[in-house]
Structure formats: C-alpha cells, structure tokens
CSV table of C-alpha atoms in Angstrom, one decimal:
chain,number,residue,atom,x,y,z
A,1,UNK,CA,120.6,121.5,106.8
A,2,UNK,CA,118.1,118.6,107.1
A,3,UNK,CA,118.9,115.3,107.4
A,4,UNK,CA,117.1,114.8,103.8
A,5,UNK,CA,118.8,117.6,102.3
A,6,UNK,CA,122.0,116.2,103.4
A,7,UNK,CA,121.5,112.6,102.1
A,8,UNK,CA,120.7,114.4,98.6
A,9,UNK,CA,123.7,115.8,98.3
A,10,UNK,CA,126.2,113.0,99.5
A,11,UNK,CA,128.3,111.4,96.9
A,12,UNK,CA,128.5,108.0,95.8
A,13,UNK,CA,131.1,106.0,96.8
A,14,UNK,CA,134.3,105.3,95.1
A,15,UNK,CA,134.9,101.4,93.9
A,16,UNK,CA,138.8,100.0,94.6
A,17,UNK,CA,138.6,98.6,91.2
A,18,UNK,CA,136.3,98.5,88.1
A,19,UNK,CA,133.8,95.4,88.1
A,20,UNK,CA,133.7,94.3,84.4
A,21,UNK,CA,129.8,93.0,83.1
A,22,UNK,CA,130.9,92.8,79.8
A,23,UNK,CA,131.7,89.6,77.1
A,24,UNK,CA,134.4,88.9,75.3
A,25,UNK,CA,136.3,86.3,72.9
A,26,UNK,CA,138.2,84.0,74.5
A,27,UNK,CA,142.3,84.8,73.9
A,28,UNK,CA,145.2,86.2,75.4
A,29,UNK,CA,146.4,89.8,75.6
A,30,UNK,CA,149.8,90.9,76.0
A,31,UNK,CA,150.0,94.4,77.9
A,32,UNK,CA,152.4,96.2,80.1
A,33,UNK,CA,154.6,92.9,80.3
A,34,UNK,CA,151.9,90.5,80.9
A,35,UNK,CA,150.1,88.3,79.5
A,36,UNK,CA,146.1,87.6,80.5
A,37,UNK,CA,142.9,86.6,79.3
A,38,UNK,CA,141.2,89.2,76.9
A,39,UNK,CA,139.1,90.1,79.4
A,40,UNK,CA,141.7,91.3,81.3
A,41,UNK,CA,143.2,93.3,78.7
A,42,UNK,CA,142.6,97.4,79.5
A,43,UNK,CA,143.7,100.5,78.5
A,44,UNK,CA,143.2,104.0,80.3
A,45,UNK,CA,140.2,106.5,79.5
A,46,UNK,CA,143.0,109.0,78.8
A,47,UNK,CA,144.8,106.9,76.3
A,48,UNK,CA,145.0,109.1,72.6
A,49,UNK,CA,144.3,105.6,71.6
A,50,UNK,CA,140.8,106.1,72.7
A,51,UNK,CA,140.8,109.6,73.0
A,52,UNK,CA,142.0,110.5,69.6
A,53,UNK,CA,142.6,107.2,67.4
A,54,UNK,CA,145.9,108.1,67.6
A,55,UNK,CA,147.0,104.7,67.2
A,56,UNK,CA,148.5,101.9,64.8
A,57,UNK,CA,147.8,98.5,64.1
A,58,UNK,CA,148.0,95.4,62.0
A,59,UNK,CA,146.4,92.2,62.1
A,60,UNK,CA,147.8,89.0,61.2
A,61,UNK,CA,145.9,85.4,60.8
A,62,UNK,CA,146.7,81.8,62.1
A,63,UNK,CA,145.3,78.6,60.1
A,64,UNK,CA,146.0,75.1,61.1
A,65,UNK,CA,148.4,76.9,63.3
A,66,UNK,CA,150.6,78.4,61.0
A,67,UNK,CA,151.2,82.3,60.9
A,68,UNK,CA,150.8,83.8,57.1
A,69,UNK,CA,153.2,86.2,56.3
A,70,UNK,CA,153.9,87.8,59.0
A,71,UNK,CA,157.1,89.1,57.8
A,72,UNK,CA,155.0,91.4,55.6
A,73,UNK,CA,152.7,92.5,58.8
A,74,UNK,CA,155.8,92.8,60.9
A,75,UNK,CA,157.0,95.5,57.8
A,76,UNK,CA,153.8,97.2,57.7
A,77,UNK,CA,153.8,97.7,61.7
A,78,UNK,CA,157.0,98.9,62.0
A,79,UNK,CA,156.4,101.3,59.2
A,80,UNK,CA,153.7,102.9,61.0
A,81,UNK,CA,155.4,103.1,64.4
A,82,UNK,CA,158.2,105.4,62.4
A,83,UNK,CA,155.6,107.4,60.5
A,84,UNK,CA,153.8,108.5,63.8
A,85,UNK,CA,156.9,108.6,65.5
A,86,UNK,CA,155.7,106.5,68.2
A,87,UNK,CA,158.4,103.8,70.0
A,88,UNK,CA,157.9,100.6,71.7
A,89,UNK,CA,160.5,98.7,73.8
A,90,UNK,CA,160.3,95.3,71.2
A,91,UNK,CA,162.0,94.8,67.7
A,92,UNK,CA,160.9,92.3,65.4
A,93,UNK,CA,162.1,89.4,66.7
A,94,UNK,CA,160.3,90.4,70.4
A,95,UNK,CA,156.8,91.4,68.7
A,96,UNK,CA,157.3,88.1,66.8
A,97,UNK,CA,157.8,85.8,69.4
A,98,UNK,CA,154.9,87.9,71.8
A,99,UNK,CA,152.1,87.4,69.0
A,100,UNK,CA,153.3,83.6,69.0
A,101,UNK,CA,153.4,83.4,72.8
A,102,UNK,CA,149.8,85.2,72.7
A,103,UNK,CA,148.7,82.5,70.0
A,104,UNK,CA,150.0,79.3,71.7
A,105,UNK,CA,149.1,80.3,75.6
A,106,UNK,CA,145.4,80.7,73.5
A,107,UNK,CA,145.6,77.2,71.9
A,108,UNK,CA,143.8,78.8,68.9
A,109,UNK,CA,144.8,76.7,65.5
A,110,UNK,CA,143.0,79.0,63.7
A,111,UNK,CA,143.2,82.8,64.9
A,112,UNK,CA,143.0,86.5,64.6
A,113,UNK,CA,146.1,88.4,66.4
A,114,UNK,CA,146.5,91.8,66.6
A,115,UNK,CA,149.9,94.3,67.3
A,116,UNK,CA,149.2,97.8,68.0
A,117,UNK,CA,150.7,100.9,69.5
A,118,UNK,CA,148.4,103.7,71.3
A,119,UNK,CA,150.1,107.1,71.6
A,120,UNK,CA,149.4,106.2,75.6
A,121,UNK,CA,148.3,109.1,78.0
A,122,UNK,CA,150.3,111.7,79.2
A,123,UNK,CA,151.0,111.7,83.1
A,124,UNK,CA,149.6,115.3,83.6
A,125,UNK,CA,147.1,114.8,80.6
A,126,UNK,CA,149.5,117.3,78.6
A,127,UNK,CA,148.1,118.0,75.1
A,128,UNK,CA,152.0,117.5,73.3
A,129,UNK,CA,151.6,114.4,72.0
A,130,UNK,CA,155.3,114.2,72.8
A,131,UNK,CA,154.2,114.1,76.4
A,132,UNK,CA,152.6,110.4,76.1
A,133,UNK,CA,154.1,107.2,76.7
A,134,UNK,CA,153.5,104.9,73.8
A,135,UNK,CA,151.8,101.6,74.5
A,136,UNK,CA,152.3,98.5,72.9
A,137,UNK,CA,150.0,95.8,72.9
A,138,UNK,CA,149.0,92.4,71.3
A,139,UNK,CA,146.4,89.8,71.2
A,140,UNK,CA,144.5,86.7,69.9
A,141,UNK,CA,141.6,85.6,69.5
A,142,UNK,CA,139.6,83.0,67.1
A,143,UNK,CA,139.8,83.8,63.4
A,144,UNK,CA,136.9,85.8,62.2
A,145,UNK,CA,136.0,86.4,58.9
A,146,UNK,CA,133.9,89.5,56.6
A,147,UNK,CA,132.3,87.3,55.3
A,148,UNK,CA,130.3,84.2,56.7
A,149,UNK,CA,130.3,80.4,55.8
A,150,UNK,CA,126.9,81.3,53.3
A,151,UNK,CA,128.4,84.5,51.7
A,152,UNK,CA,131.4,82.8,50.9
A,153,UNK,CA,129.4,80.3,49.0
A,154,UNK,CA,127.0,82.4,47.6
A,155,UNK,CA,128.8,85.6,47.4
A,156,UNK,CA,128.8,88.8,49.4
A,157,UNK,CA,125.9,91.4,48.4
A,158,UNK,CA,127.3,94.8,48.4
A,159,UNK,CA,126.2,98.6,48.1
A,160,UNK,CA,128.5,101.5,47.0
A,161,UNK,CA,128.1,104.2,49.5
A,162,UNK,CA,128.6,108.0,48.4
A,163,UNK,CA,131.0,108.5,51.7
A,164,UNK,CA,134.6,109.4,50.8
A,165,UNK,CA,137.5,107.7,52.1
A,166,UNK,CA,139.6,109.9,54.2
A,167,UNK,CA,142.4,111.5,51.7
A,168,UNK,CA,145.8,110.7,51.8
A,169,UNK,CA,146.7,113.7,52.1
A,170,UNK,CA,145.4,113.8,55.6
A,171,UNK,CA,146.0,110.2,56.8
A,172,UNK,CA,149.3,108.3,54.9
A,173,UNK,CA,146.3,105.1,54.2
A,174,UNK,CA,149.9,103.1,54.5
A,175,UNK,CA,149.5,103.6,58.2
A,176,UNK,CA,147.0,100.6,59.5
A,177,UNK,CA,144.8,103.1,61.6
A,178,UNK,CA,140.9,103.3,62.8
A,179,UNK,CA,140.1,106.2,61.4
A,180,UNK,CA,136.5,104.2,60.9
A,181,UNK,CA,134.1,106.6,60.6
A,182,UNK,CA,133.8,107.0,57.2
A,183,UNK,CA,134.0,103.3,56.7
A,184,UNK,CA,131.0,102.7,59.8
A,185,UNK,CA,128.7,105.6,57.5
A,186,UNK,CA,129.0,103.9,54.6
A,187,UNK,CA,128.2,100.5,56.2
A,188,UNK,CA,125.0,101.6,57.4
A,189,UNK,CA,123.7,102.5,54.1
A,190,UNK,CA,124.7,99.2,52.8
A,191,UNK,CA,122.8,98.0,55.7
A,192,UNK,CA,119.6,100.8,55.2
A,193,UNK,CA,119.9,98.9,51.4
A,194,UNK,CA,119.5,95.3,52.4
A,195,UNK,CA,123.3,94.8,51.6
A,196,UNK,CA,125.9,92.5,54.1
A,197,UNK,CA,128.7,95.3,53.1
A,198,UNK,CA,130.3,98.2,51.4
A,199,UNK,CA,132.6,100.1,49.2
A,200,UNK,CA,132.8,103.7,49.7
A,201,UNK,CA,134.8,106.6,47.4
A,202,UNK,CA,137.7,108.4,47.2
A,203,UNK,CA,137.9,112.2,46.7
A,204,UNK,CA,137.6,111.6,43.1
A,205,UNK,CA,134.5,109.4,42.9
A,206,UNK,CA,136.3,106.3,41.8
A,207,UNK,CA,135.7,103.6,44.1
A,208,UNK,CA,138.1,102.9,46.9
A,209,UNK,CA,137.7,100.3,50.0
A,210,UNK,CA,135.2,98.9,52.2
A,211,UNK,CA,135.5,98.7,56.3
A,212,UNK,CA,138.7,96.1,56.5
A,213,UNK,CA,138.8,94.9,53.0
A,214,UNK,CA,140.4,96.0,49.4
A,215,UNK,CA,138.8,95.3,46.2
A,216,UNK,CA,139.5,93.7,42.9
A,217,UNK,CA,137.1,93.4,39.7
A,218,UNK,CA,137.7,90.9,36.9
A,219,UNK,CA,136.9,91.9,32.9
A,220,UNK,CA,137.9,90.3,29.9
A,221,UNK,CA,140.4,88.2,31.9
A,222,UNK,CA,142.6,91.0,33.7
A,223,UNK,CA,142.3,92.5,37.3
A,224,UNK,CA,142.2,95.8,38.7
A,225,UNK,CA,141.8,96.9,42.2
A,226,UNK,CA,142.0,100.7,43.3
A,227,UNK,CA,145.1,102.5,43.6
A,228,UNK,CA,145.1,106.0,45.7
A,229,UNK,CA,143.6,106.2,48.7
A,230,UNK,CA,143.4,102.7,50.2
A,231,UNK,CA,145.1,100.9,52.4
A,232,UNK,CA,147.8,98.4,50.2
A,233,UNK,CA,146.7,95.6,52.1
A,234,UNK,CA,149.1,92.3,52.9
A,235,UNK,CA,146.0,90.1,51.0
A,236,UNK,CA,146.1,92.4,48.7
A,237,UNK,CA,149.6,92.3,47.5
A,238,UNK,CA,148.8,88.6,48.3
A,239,UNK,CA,146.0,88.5,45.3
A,240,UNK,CA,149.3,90.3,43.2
A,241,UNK,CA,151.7,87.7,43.8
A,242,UNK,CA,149.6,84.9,43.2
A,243,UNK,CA,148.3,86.4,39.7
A,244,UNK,CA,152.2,86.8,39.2
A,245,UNK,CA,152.5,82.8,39.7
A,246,UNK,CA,149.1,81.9,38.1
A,247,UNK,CA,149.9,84.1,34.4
A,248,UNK,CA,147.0,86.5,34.7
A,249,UNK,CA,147.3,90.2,34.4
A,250,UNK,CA,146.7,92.2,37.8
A,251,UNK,CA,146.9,95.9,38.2
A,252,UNK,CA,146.9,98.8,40.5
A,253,UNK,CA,144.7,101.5,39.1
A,254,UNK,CA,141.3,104.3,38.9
A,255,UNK,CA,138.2,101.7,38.9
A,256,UNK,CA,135.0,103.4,38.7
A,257,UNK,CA,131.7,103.1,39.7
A,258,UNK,CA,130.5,102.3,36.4
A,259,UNK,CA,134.0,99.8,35.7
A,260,UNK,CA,132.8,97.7,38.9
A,261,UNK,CA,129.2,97.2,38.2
A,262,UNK,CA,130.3,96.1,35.0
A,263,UNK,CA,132.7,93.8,35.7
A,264,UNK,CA,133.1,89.9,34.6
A,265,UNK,CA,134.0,89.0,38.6
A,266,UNK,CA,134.4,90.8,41.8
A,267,UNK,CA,136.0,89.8,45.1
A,268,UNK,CA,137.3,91.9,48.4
A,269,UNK,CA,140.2,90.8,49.9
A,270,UNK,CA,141.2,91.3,53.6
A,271,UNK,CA,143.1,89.0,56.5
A,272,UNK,CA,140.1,88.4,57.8
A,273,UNK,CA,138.7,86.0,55.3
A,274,UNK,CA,141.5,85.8,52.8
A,275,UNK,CA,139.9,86.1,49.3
A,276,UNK,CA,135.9,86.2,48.9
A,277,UNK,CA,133.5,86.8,46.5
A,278,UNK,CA,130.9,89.6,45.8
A,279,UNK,CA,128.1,88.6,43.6
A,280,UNK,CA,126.1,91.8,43.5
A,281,UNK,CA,126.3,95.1,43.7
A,282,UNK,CA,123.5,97.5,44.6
A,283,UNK,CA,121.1,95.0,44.3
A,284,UNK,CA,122.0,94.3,40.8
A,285,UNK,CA,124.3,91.1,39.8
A,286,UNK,CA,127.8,91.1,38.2
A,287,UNK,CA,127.9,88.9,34.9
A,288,UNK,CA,125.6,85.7,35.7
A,289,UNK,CA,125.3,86.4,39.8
A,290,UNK,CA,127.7,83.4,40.5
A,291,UNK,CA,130.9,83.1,42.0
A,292,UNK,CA,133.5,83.5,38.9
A,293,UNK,CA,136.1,81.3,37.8
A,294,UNK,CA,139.3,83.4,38.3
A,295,UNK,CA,137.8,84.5,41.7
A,296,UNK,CA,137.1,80.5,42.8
A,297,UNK,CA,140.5,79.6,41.5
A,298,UNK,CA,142.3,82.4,43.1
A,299,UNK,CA,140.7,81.5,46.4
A,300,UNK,CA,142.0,77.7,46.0
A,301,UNK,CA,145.2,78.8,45.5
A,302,UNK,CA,145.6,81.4,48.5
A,303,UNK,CA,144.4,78.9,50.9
A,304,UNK,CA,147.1,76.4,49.4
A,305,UNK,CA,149.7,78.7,50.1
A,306,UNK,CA,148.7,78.3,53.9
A,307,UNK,CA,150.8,75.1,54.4
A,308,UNK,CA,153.8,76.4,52.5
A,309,UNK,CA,156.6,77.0,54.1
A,310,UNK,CA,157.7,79.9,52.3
A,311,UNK,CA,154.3,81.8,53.0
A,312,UNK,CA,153.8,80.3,56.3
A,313,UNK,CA,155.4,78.7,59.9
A,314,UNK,CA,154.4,77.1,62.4
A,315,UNK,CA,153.2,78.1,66.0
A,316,UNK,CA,155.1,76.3,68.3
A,317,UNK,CA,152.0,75.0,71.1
A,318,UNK,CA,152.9,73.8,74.4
C-alpha cells in the first residue's frame, strides 16, 4: 500500500475529554452529586432523555429571592416520577433544599430553576426501559420570561396554528414532559405569520395551549381557559385561586376558535412570565387592542402574592 493510500485511510484521533465551544447562562447544575456551573452540566448521548424524551420535568421561579409555590411544583414532579415509574434517590425535602442550594450558590434574586428526571441509559444500551438508571437533575439560571418587557406592555400578538396537541390519551398532559414538536410546528407558523407566539388545537379543534403557556379569555366578565388536553399548569391554577379571592367567575372548559377571537380580554399564563397579555390574534385585535382591565388587575395581584408568605419563602443566600 502507498504511503498516500495509507495516510487516507488512518483514523482520527481520539480526544481524552470533550472540548465545549458552546454558550450558556450563567447558574448552577446539580448532577450526579455535584454541583457546577451550567456549563458543566452534561448528560450522555445514550440518555432516553435525549434519545427518546423520556423524561420529566417542572420548572419553578425565584423573584426578589423568594421561591413561588413550590410545594405545588414539588406535587406536580413527584406525580410524574410515579406515573413513568421512574425513581430518584431525593424526597421532597432533598429536591427542596438542592433547587435552593442550586439558587443561592447562583446568587440569582430573580431565577428560573428546573428539576427533572431522564429515564438515564442503560449500561449495555438495552432497549427495556427497565434497564436504565434514572437520572435526576436540577438547575438555575436567570428568570426568563415568554414574553418580553414591550409585549408585556403592549400585549403579545398571537396566531392559532392548525397543529394538534398531542392527545391524552397518548401522553397523561399532567406529566411536565418535552414532547415539543407539535408546540415548535405550530410556533413557526405564528412566526411565518408575523406573530411573537402561538396556540395550537386539540383533537377536537377547540383551542388548547401554546409552547410553555395555558390560556384564559375574558367575556362578559367571566373566564374560561381550556380543559382537555393541556397541561393544568401551577400559574394556571394560580389565575383560579386568585379569581376565587378577587369574586370573579373562572372556569375550566371547551373554548373555541371562534370563543377566543371573540373575546372581551385574553392572557397566557406560564412560570415563565407569570400572567401576560395577548392583544391580537391572527393579526386581528380582541375588543379595543389594549391590555384589559381584569387581565391588568389580575397581573397586579399575582405579582403581589410574590412577597406573601403563604405563596412564597425565602432563599436562604450565603
């Protein structure tokens, strides 16, 4: 063989460990008992996690460094770990005190933190998923919102894709999962249409949820928000309990196409951003195009709830 010949065929070296180029947030991971800097944070090519989205999550927020309601995260989580019968070596009190550990090492006052368990990878990449080791892991970083400082104040313009939410009877919608396709298809038509986001269907062509956020619309002074096939978010429930305080009517229920367009006031609701406004819809405004009054009192009220004690607690920073 000739010397070029052999040159062709000789293979590339093998690195002792993987050089990073990528960005990221500044935070801290938890992982495999430690904690590090997000950039540090890694899971294997064979985790289901990645290899499936076999996983489940749920996201919490800080604001003036002060969890809010975490107990109501901590049920959801839990919930899901039973559902996929997955395990991890914490109970409450352990995930609780690693997500505050995670958000005080980070010195973030106002943050986004994150619990979730991977099914893991299997040692002999087994296809039994009873073969993988579960992984937990958590993280923090700074708060991020759907919507930005000037949609809040103006209100968010979104488009109602034709995709359809995955069905519960495939996917329990209870379980926090990424099951995102369906959401990331119906955000770039809102995008294709000039719109910042979107709402996409459920099996029955009644609206259902948008990448990350439930909806609510406002008529004649009551709310309604969808009822099968989305996720029953934490702000969600939130936007209940608050209209339980406040006197106004709120209810779980089929809200169509036709029911949102028309609506008085609309608003999406999600942890990241709390409560936020949505001003038009397909190009076309609700009511007057403004932000409406129940929508711009309920937001004044949910961020209120922040510093109280029995919503809220404190981080403990060093």
């Amino acid at each position: 063989m000739s010397q070029a010949m052999q040159q062709t065929t000789s293979l590339p070296a093998v690195s002792d460990r993987h050089v990073d180029p990528h960005a990221y947030p500044d935070g801290i991971a938890f992982l495999d008992g430690q904690y590090l800097p997000m950039s540090q944070a890694k899971i294997s090519v064979l985790d289901w996690g990645f290899l499936h989205s076999d996983a489940t999550y749920d996201t919490v927020h800080v604001w003036n460094g002060r969890f809010f309601r975490l107990d109501l995260h901590l049920d959801r989580f839990f919930g899901g770990l039973e559902k996929l019968r997955m395990t991890i070596p914490f109970d409450r009190t352990g995930v609780s005190e690693i997500l505050h550990n995670c958000v005080a090492l980070s010195g973030h006052r106002a943050a986004y933190v994150e619990m979730l368990c991977t099914r893991g990878a299997s040692p002999t990449f087994s296809r039994d998923p009873r073969q993988a080791v579960n992984r937990f892991m958590a993280f923090a970083v700074p708060f991020g919102s759907v919507a930005n400082p000037e949609q809040l104040r103006r209100g968010l313009h979104v488009a109602i894709s034709d995709k359809v939410r995955i069905p519960p009877a495939s996917i329990d919608p209870a379980i926090k999962n990424y099951h995102w396709l369906d959401l990331v298809r119906g955000l770039y038509d809102a995008y294709d249409r000039g719109a910042d986001t979107a709402l996409i269907l459920d099996f029955n062509g009644n609206v259902a949820e948008g990448p990350g956020f439930n909806v609510f619309c406002v008529k004649d002074g009551k709310l309604s928000t969808p009822a099968i096939g989305v996720l029953p978010g934490i702000t969600r429930r939130t936007v209940f309990d608050l209209c339980a305080e406040a006197g106004l009517s709120a209810a779980a229920t089929d809200v169509s196409v036709a029911a949102l367009r028309g609506a008085d006031e609309v608003f999406i609701t999600s942890t990241a951003g709390g409560i936020m406004p949505v001003t038009r819809i397909d190009g076309a405004a609700i009511a007057d195009g403004n932000v409406g009054p129940i929508t711009s009192r309920l937001m004044a009220l949910y961020w209120q709830k922040h510093d109280d004690p029995a919503w809220s607690h404190q981080v403990k920073y060093p």
